[in-house]
XYZ file of C-alpha atoms in Angstrom:
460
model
C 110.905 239.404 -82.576
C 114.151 240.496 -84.142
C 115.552 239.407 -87.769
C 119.304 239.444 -89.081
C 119.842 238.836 -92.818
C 122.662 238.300 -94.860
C 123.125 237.365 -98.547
C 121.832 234.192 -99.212
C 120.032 233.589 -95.260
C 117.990 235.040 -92.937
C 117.727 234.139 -89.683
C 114.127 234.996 -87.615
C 113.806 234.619 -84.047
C 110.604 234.297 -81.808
C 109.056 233.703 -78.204
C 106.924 230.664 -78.303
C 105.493 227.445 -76.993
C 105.206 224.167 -77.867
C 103.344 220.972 -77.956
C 104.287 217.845 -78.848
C 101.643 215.417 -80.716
C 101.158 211.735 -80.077
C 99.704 209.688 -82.525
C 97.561 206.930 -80.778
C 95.961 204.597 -82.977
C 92.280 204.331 -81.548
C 92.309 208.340 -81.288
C 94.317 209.631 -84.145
C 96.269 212.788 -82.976
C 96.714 213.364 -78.860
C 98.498 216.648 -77.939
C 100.209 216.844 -74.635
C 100.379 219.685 -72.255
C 102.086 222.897 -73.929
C 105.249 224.289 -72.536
C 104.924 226.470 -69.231
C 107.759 228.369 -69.778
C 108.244 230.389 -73.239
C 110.770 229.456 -75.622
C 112.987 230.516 -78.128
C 112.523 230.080 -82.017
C 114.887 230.556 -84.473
C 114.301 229.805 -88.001
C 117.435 229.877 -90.840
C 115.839 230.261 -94.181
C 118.031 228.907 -96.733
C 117.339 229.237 -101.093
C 115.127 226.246 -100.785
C 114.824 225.279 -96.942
C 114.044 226.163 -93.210
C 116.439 225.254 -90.260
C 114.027 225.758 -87.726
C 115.745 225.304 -83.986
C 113.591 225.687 -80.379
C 115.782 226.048 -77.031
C 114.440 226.465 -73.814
C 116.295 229.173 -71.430
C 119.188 227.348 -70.916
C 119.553 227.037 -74.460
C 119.008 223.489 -74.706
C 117.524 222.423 -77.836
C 114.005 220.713 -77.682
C 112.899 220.552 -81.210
C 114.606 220.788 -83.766
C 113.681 220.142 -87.921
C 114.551 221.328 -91.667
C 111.155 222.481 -93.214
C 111.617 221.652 -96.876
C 109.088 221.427 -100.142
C 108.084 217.981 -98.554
C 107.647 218.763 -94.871
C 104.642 219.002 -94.041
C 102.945 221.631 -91.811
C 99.673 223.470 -91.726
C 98.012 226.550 -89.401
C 95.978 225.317 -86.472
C 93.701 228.411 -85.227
C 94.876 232.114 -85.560
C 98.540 231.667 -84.210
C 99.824 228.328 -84.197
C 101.664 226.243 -86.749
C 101.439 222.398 -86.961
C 104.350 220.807 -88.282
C 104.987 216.612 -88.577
C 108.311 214.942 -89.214
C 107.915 211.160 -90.150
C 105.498 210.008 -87.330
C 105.984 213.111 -84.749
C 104.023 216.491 -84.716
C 105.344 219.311 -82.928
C 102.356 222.600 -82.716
C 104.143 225.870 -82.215
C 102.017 228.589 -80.430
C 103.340 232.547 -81.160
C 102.484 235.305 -78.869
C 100.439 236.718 -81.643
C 98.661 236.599 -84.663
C 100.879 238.847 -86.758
C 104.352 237.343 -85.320
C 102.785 234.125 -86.730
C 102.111 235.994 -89.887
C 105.270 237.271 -90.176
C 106.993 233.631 -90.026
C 104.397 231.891 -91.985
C 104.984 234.239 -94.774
C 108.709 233.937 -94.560
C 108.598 230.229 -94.926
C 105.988 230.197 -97.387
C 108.294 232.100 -99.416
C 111.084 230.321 -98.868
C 108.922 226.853 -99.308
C 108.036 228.355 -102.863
C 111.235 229.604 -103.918
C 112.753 227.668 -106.949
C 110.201 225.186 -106.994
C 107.017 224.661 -109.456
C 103.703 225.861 -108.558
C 101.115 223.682 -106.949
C 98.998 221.510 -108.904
C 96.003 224.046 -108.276
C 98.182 227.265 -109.590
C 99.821 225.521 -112.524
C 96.372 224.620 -113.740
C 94.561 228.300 -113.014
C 95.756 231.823 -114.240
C 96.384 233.838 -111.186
C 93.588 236.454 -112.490
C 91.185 233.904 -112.554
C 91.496 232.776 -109.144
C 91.552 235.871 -107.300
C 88.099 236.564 -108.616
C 86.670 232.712 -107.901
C 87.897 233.525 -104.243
C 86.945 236.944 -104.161
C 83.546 235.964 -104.948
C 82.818 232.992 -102.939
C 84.436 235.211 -100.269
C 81.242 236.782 -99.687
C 78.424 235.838 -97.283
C 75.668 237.050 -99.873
C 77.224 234.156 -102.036
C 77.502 231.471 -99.128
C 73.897 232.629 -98.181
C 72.823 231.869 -101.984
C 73.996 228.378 -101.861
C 72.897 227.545 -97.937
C 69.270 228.960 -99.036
C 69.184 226.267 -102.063
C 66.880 223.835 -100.185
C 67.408 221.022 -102.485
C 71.305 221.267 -102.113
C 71.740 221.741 -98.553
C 68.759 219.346 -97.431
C 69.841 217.084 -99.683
C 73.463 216.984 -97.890
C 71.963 217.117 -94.634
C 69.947 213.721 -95.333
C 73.092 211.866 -96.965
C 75.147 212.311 -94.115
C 72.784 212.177 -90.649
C 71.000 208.859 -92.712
C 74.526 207.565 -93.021
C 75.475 208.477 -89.596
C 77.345 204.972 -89.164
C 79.696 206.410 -91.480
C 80.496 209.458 -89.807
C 80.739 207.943 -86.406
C 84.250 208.576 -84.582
C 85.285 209.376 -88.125
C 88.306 211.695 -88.884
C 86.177 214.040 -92.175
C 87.525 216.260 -94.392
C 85.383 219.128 -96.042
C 87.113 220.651 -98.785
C 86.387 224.139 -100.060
C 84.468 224.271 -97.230
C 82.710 227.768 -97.342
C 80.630 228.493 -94.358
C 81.382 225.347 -92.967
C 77.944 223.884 -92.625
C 78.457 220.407 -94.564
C 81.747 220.262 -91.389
C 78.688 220.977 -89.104
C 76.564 218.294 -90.548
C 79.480 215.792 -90.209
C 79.566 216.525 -86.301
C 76.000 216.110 -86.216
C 76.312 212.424 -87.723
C 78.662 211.860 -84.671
C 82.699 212.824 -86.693
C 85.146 212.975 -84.165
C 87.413 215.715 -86.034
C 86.551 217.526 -89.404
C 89.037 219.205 -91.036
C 87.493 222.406 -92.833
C 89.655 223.718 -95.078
C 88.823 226.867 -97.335
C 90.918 229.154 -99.486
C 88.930 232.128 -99.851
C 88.419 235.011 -96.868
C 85.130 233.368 -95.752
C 87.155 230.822 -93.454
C 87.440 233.338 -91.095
C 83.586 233.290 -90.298
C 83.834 229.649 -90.605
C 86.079 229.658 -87.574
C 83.930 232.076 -86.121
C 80.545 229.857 -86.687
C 82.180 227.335 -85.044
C 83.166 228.567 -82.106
C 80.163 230.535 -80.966
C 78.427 227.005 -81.707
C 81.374 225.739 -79.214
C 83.040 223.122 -81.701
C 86.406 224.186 -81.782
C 87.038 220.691 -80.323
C 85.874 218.660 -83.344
C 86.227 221.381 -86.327
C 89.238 222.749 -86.838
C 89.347 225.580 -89.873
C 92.085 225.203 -92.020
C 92.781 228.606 -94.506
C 94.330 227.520 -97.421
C 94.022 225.349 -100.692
C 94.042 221.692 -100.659
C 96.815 221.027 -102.906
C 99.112 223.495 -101.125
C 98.500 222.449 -97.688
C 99.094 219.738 -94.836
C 96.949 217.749 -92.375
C 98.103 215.977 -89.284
C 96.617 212.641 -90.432
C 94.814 210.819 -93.214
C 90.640 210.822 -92.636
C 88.114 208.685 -93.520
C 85.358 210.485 -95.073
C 85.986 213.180 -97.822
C 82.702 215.569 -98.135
C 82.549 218.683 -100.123
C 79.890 220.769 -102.565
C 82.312 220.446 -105.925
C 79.941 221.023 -108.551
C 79.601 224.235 -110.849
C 77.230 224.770 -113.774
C 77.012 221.629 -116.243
C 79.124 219.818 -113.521
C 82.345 220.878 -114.902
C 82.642 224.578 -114.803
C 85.059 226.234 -112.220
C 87.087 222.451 -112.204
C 86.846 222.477 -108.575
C 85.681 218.565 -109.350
C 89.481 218.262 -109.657
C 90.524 219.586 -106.510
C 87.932 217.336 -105.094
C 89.585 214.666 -106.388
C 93.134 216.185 -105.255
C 91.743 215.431 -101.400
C 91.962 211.589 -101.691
C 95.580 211.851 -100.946
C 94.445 212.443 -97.860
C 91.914 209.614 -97.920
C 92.604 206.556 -96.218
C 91.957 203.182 -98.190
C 88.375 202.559 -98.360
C 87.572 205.633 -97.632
C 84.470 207.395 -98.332
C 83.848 210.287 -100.504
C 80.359 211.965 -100.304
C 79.335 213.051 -102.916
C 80.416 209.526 -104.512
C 79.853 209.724 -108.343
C 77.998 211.711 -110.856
C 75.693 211.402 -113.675
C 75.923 214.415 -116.369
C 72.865 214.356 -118.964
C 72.600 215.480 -122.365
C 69.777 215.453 -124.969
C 68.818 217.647 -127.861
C 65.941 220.376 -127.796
C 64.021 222.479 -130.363
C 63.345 226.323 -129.273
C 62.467 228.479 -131.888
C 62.285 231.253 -128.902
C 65.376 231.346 -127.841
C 67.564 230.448 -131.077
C 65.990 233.644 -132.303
C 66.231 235.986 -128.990
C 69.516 234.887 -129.290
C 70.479 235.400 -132.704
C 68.677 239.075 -132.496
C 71.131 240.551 -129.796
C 73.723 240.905 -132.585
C 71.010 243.176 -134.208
C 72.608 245.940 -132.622
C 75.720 245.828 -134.631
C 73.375 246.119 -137.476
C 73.933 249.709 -137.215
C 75.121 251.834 -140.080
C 75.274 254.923 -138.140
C 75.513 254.332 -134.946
C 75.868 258.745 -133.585
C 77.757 258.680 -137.487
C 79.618 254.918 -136.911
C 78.725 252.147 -139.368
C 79.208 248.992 -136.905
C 77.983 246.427 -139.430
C 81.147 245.555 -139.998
C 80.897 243.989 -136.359
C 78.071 242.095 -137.059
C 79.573 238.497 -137.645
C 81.912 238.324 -135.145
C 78.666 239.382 -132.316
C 77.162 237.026 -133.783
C 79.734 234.589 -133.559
C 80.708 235.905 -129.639
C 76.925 235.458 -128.383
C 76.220 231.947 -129.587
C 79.861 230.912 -128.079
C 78.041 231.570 -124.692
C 76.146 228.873 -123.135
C 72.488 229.492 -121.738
C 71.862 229.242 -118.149
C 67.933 228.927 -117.413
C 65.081 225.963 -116.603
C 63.232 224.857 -119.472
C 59.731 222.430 -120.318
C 61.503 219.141 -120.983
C 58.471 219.126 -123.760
C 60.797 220.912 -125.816
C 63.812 217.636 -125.887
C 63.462 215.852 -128.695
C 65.004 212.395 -127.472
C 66.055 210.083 -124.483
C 68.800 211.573 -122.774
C 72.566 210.221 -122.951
C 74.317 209.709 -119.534
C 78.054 210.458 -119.150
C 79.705 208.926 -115.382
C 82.549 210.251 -113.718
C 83.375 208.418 -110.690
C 84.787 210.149 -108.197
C 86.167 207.525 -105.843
C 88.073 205.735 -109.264
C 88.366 209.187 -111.183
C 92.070 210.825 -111.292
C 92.326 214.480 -112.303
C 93.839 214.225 -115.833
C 90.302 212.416 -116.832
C 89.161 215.909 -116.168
C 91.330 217.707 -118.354
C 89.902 216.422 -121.206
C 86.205 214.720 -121.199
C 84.683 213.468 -124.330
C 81.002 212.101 -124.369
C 79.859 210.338 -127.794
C 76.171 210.558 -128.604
C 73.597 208.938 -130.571
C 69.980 210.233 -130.342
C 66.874 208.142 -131.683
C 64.205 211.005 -132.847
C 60.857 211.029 -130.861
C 59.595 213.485 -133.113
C 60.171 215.592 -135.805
C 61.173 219.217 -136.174
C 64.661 221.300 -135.698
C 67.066 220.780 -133.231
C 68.765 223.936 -132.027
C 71.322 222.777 -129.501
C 71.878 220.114 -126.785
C 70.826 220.736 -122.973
C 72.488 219.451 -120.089
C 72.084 219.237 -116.207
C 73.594 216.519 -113.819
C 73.025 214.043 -110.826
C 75.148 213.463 -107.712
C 74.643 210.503 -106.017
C 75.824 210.368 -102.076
C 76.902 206.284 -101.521
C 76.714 204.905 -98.064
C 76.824 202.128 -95.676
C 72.974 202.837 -95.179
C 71.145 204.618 -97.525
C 72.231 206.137 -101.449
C 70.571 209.756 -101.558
C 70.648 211.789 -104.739
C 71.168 215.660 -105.906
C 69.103 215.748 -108.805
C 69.289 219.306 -111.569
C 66.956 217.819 -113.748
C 64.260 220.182 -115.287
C 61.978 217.636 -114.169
C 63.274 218.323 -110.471
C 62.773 221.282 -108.150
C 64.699 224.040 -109.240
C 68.531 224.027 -107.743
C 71.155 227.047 -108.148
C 72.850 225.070 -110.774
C 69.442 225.141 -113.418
C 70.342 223.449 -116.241
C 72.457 224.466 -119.137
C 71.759 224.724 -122.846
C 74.410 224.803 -125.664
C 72.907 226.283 -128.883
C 74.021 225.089 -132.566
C 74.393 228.595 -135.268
C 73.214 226.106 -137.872
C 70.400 224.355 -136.045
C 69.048 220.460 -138.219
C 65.888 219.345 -139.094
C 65.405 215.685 -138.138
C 62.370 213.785 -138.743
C 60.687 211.447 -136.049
C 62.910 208.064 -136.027
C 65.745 209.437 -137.464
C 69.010 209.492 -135.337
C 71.308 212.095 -134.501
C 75.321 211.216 -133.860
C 77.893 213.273 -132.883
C 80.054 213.927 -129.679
C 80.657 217.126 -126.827
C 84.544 217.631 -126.132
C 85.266 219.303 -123.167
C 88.655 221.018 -123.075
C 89.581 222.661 -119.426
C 91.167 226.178 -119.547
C 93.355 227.733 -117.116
C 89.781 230.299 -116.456
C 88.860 226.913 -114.327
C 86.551 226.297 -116.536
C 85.906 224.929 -120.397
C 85.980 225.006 -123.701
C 82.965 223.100 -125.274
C 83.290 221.445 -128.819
C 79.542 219.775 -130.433
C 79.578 218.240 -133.521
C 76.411 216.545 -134.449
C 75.274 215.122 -137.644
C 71.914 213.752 -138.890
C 72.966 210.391 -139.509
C 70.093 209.451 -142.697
C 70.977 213.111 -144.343
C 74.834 213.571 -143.477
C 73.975 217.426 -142.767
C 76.179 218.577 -139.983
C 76.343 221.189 -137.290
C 79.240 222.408 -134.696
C 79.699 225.015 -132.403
C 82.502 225.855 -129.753
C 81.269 227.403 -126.455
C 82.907 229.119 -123.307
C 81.506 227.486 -120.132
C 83.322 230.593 -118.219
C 80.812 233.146 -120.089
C 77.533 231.844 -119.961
C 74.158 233.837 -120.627
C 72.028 233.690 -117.274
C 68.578 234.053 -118.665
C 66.228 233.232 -115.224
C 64.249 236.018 -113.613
């Protein structure tokens, strides 16, 4: 490879071959047979574009294209580049991985340059997502999740007992991790899956699936799904979106980013969700909780009076959430149900998610916050299947969630409780939490604002 530069362009040149794509209408993409003989690349990055030019030996030109912010491309396997113009595809195979690399990077840049973010980066503080991918980067996390029965059985039975579904479908898996929901799909009978996943852990997704020989029908896409491209439009969206209480890390949103990529009447497993809330009385844990401020209690702490602290712990540890299982003994009314449907949903209904209450009393005594946990239910041709975090379910990864009031009420039995949870996303992917409730016979109220993105994880 050699590179000249100049001002305002740069022009890149490589040894490559090329394929030219077909689009056939009973089998989606059809590639032919690649070039025999290598050819030559040459790429002309402009400010905001990509002249990219491939001649044979004679220098004939046999592809030619501008890559702008609206072309789109995408990688194919370790070395190759996918790139469709209106209704042709042209896959460019480099010699190696890092010449690839090197030109991906170089457009990338120059597909960036004086342009806005993507939807995903103009939402999320750059911080913020390195650690979310840094973490779910690791195989000790992707084992965590793939070892919750309930959530990977559960899966497994809404797509092989929907297998009509799935059938010669084209699937996309987004955030797909280890790429075991993209396995399932092939198992129901999908002709292609598209696996695409933005953290480092796609690169033992690729290897998963071909030392299980499926590099035919799962191809591993490394990237985010609002930044990059897919050869066609698919039929079945599937992906693991939820975070604790539903909402936290907003991948819900990206999930619902993917239906550009859905064809109409399309299929999106899971298909909508159920988010719970009722109030609960726990003496126990208001007070553990109010006692680990005790610490700034201190007036001389080796000589340091840290009373002075004391409010604002106080104020700092009941603005966390409680992650944990609980005896649904301890809820003190019927539960309220909140929907979001994810097939009619758009992502600004995420931004902002307000759930009104009103709670008849079953009993009498205080109430000292709200709990919450959610349902997903997976809609198809054959069979609806459900991913239940209820406390009254086996126990999932997601447990349930409690929000705790610093004033808690007294109600008596009968007596109804009104009010309403705000959700407010953050660019920390996650949420700010407003409760207000009021005892509607007394008019005493109580609030609280919580951080969804710090929660307390009191399990064993």
């Amino acid at each position: 490879m050699a590179a000249q530069s100049s001002s305002t362009q740069q022009l890149l040149r490589y040894s490559v071959k090329l394929i030219f794509a077909e689009e056939e209408l009973s089998a989606g993409l059809k590639l032919n047979s690649p070039s025999q003989t290598a050819l030559q690349l040459e790429v002309q990055l402009g400010d905001e574009d990509a002249d990219v030019t491939v001649t044979d030996a004679d220098g004939v030109c046999v592809f030619k294209c501008l890559v702008s912010r609206d072309t789109e491309y995408c990688r194919v396997g370790k070395q190759s580049l996918l790139i469709t113009v209106g209704y042709n595809s042209a896959l460019i195979q480099f010699k190696s991985q890092s010449e690839y690399s090197t030109f991906s990077d170089a457009l990338n840049k120059c597909h960036n340059k004086n342009k806005e973010g993507s939807v995903f980066s103009q939402r999320t503080d750059e911080a913020s997502a390195l650690q979310y991918f840094q973490f779910y980067g690791y195989l000790s996390q992707q084992q965590n999740m793939m070892q919750d029965f309930v959530r990977t059985a559960t899966y497994h039975r809404a797509i092989l007992q929907n297998d009509v579904d799935f059938v010669d479908k084209v699937v996309l898996d987004v955030g797909c991790g280890s790429g075991i929901l993209s396995f399932f799909a092939v198992q129901a009978g999908a002709r292609k899956v598209y696996a695409v996943e933005a953290s480092t852990v796609a690169k033992h997704a690729e290897l998963l699936v071909r030392s299980n020989n499926l590099s035919d029908k799962i191809v591993v896409l490394s990237g985010k799904i609002e930044e990059i491209s897919l050869p066609e439009n698919v039929d079945v969206v599937i992906s693991e979106p939820m975070g604790y209480m539903l909402f936290n890390e907003r991948m819900l949103e990206t999930y619902l980013h993917s239906k550009k990529w859905l064809k109409t009447r399309g299929m999106m497993f899971p298909t909508f969700s159920d988010i719970h809330l009722a109030p609960f009385s726990d003496e126990q844990l208001y007070m553990e909780h109010f006692s680990r401020a005790n610490f700034w209690y201190q007036e001389c702490f080796y000589g340091v009076n840290l009373s002075s602290l004391r409010t604002a712990a106080v104020d700092e540890y009941f603005r966390q959430p409680i992650v944990d299982t609980f005896d649904t003994r301890i809820l003190m009314a019927q539960t309220v149900k909140y929907t979001v449907n994810f097939l009619e949903a758009a992502e600004e209904d995420l931004h902002r998610v307000e759930i009104p209450f009103v709670f008849q009393m079953t009993h009498s005594g205080l109430i000292h916050g709200l709990a919450f946990w959610f349902d997903v239910a997976f809609v198809g041709s054959l069979v609806t299947v459900w991913l239940s975090t209820a406390p009254t379910e086996p126990l999932t990864h997601w447990y349930q969630v409690r929000c705790l009031l610093q004033t808690p009420l007294f109600v008596k039995e009968g007596e109804s409780l009104s009010g309403k949870v705000l959700l407010v996303a953050n660019k920390r992917q996650s949420y700010d939490i407003h409760i207000v409730a009021m005892v509607d016979e007394t008019g005493i109220k109580s609030s609280n604002i919580l951080d969804l993105k710090n929660p307390v994880f009191r399990f064993a």
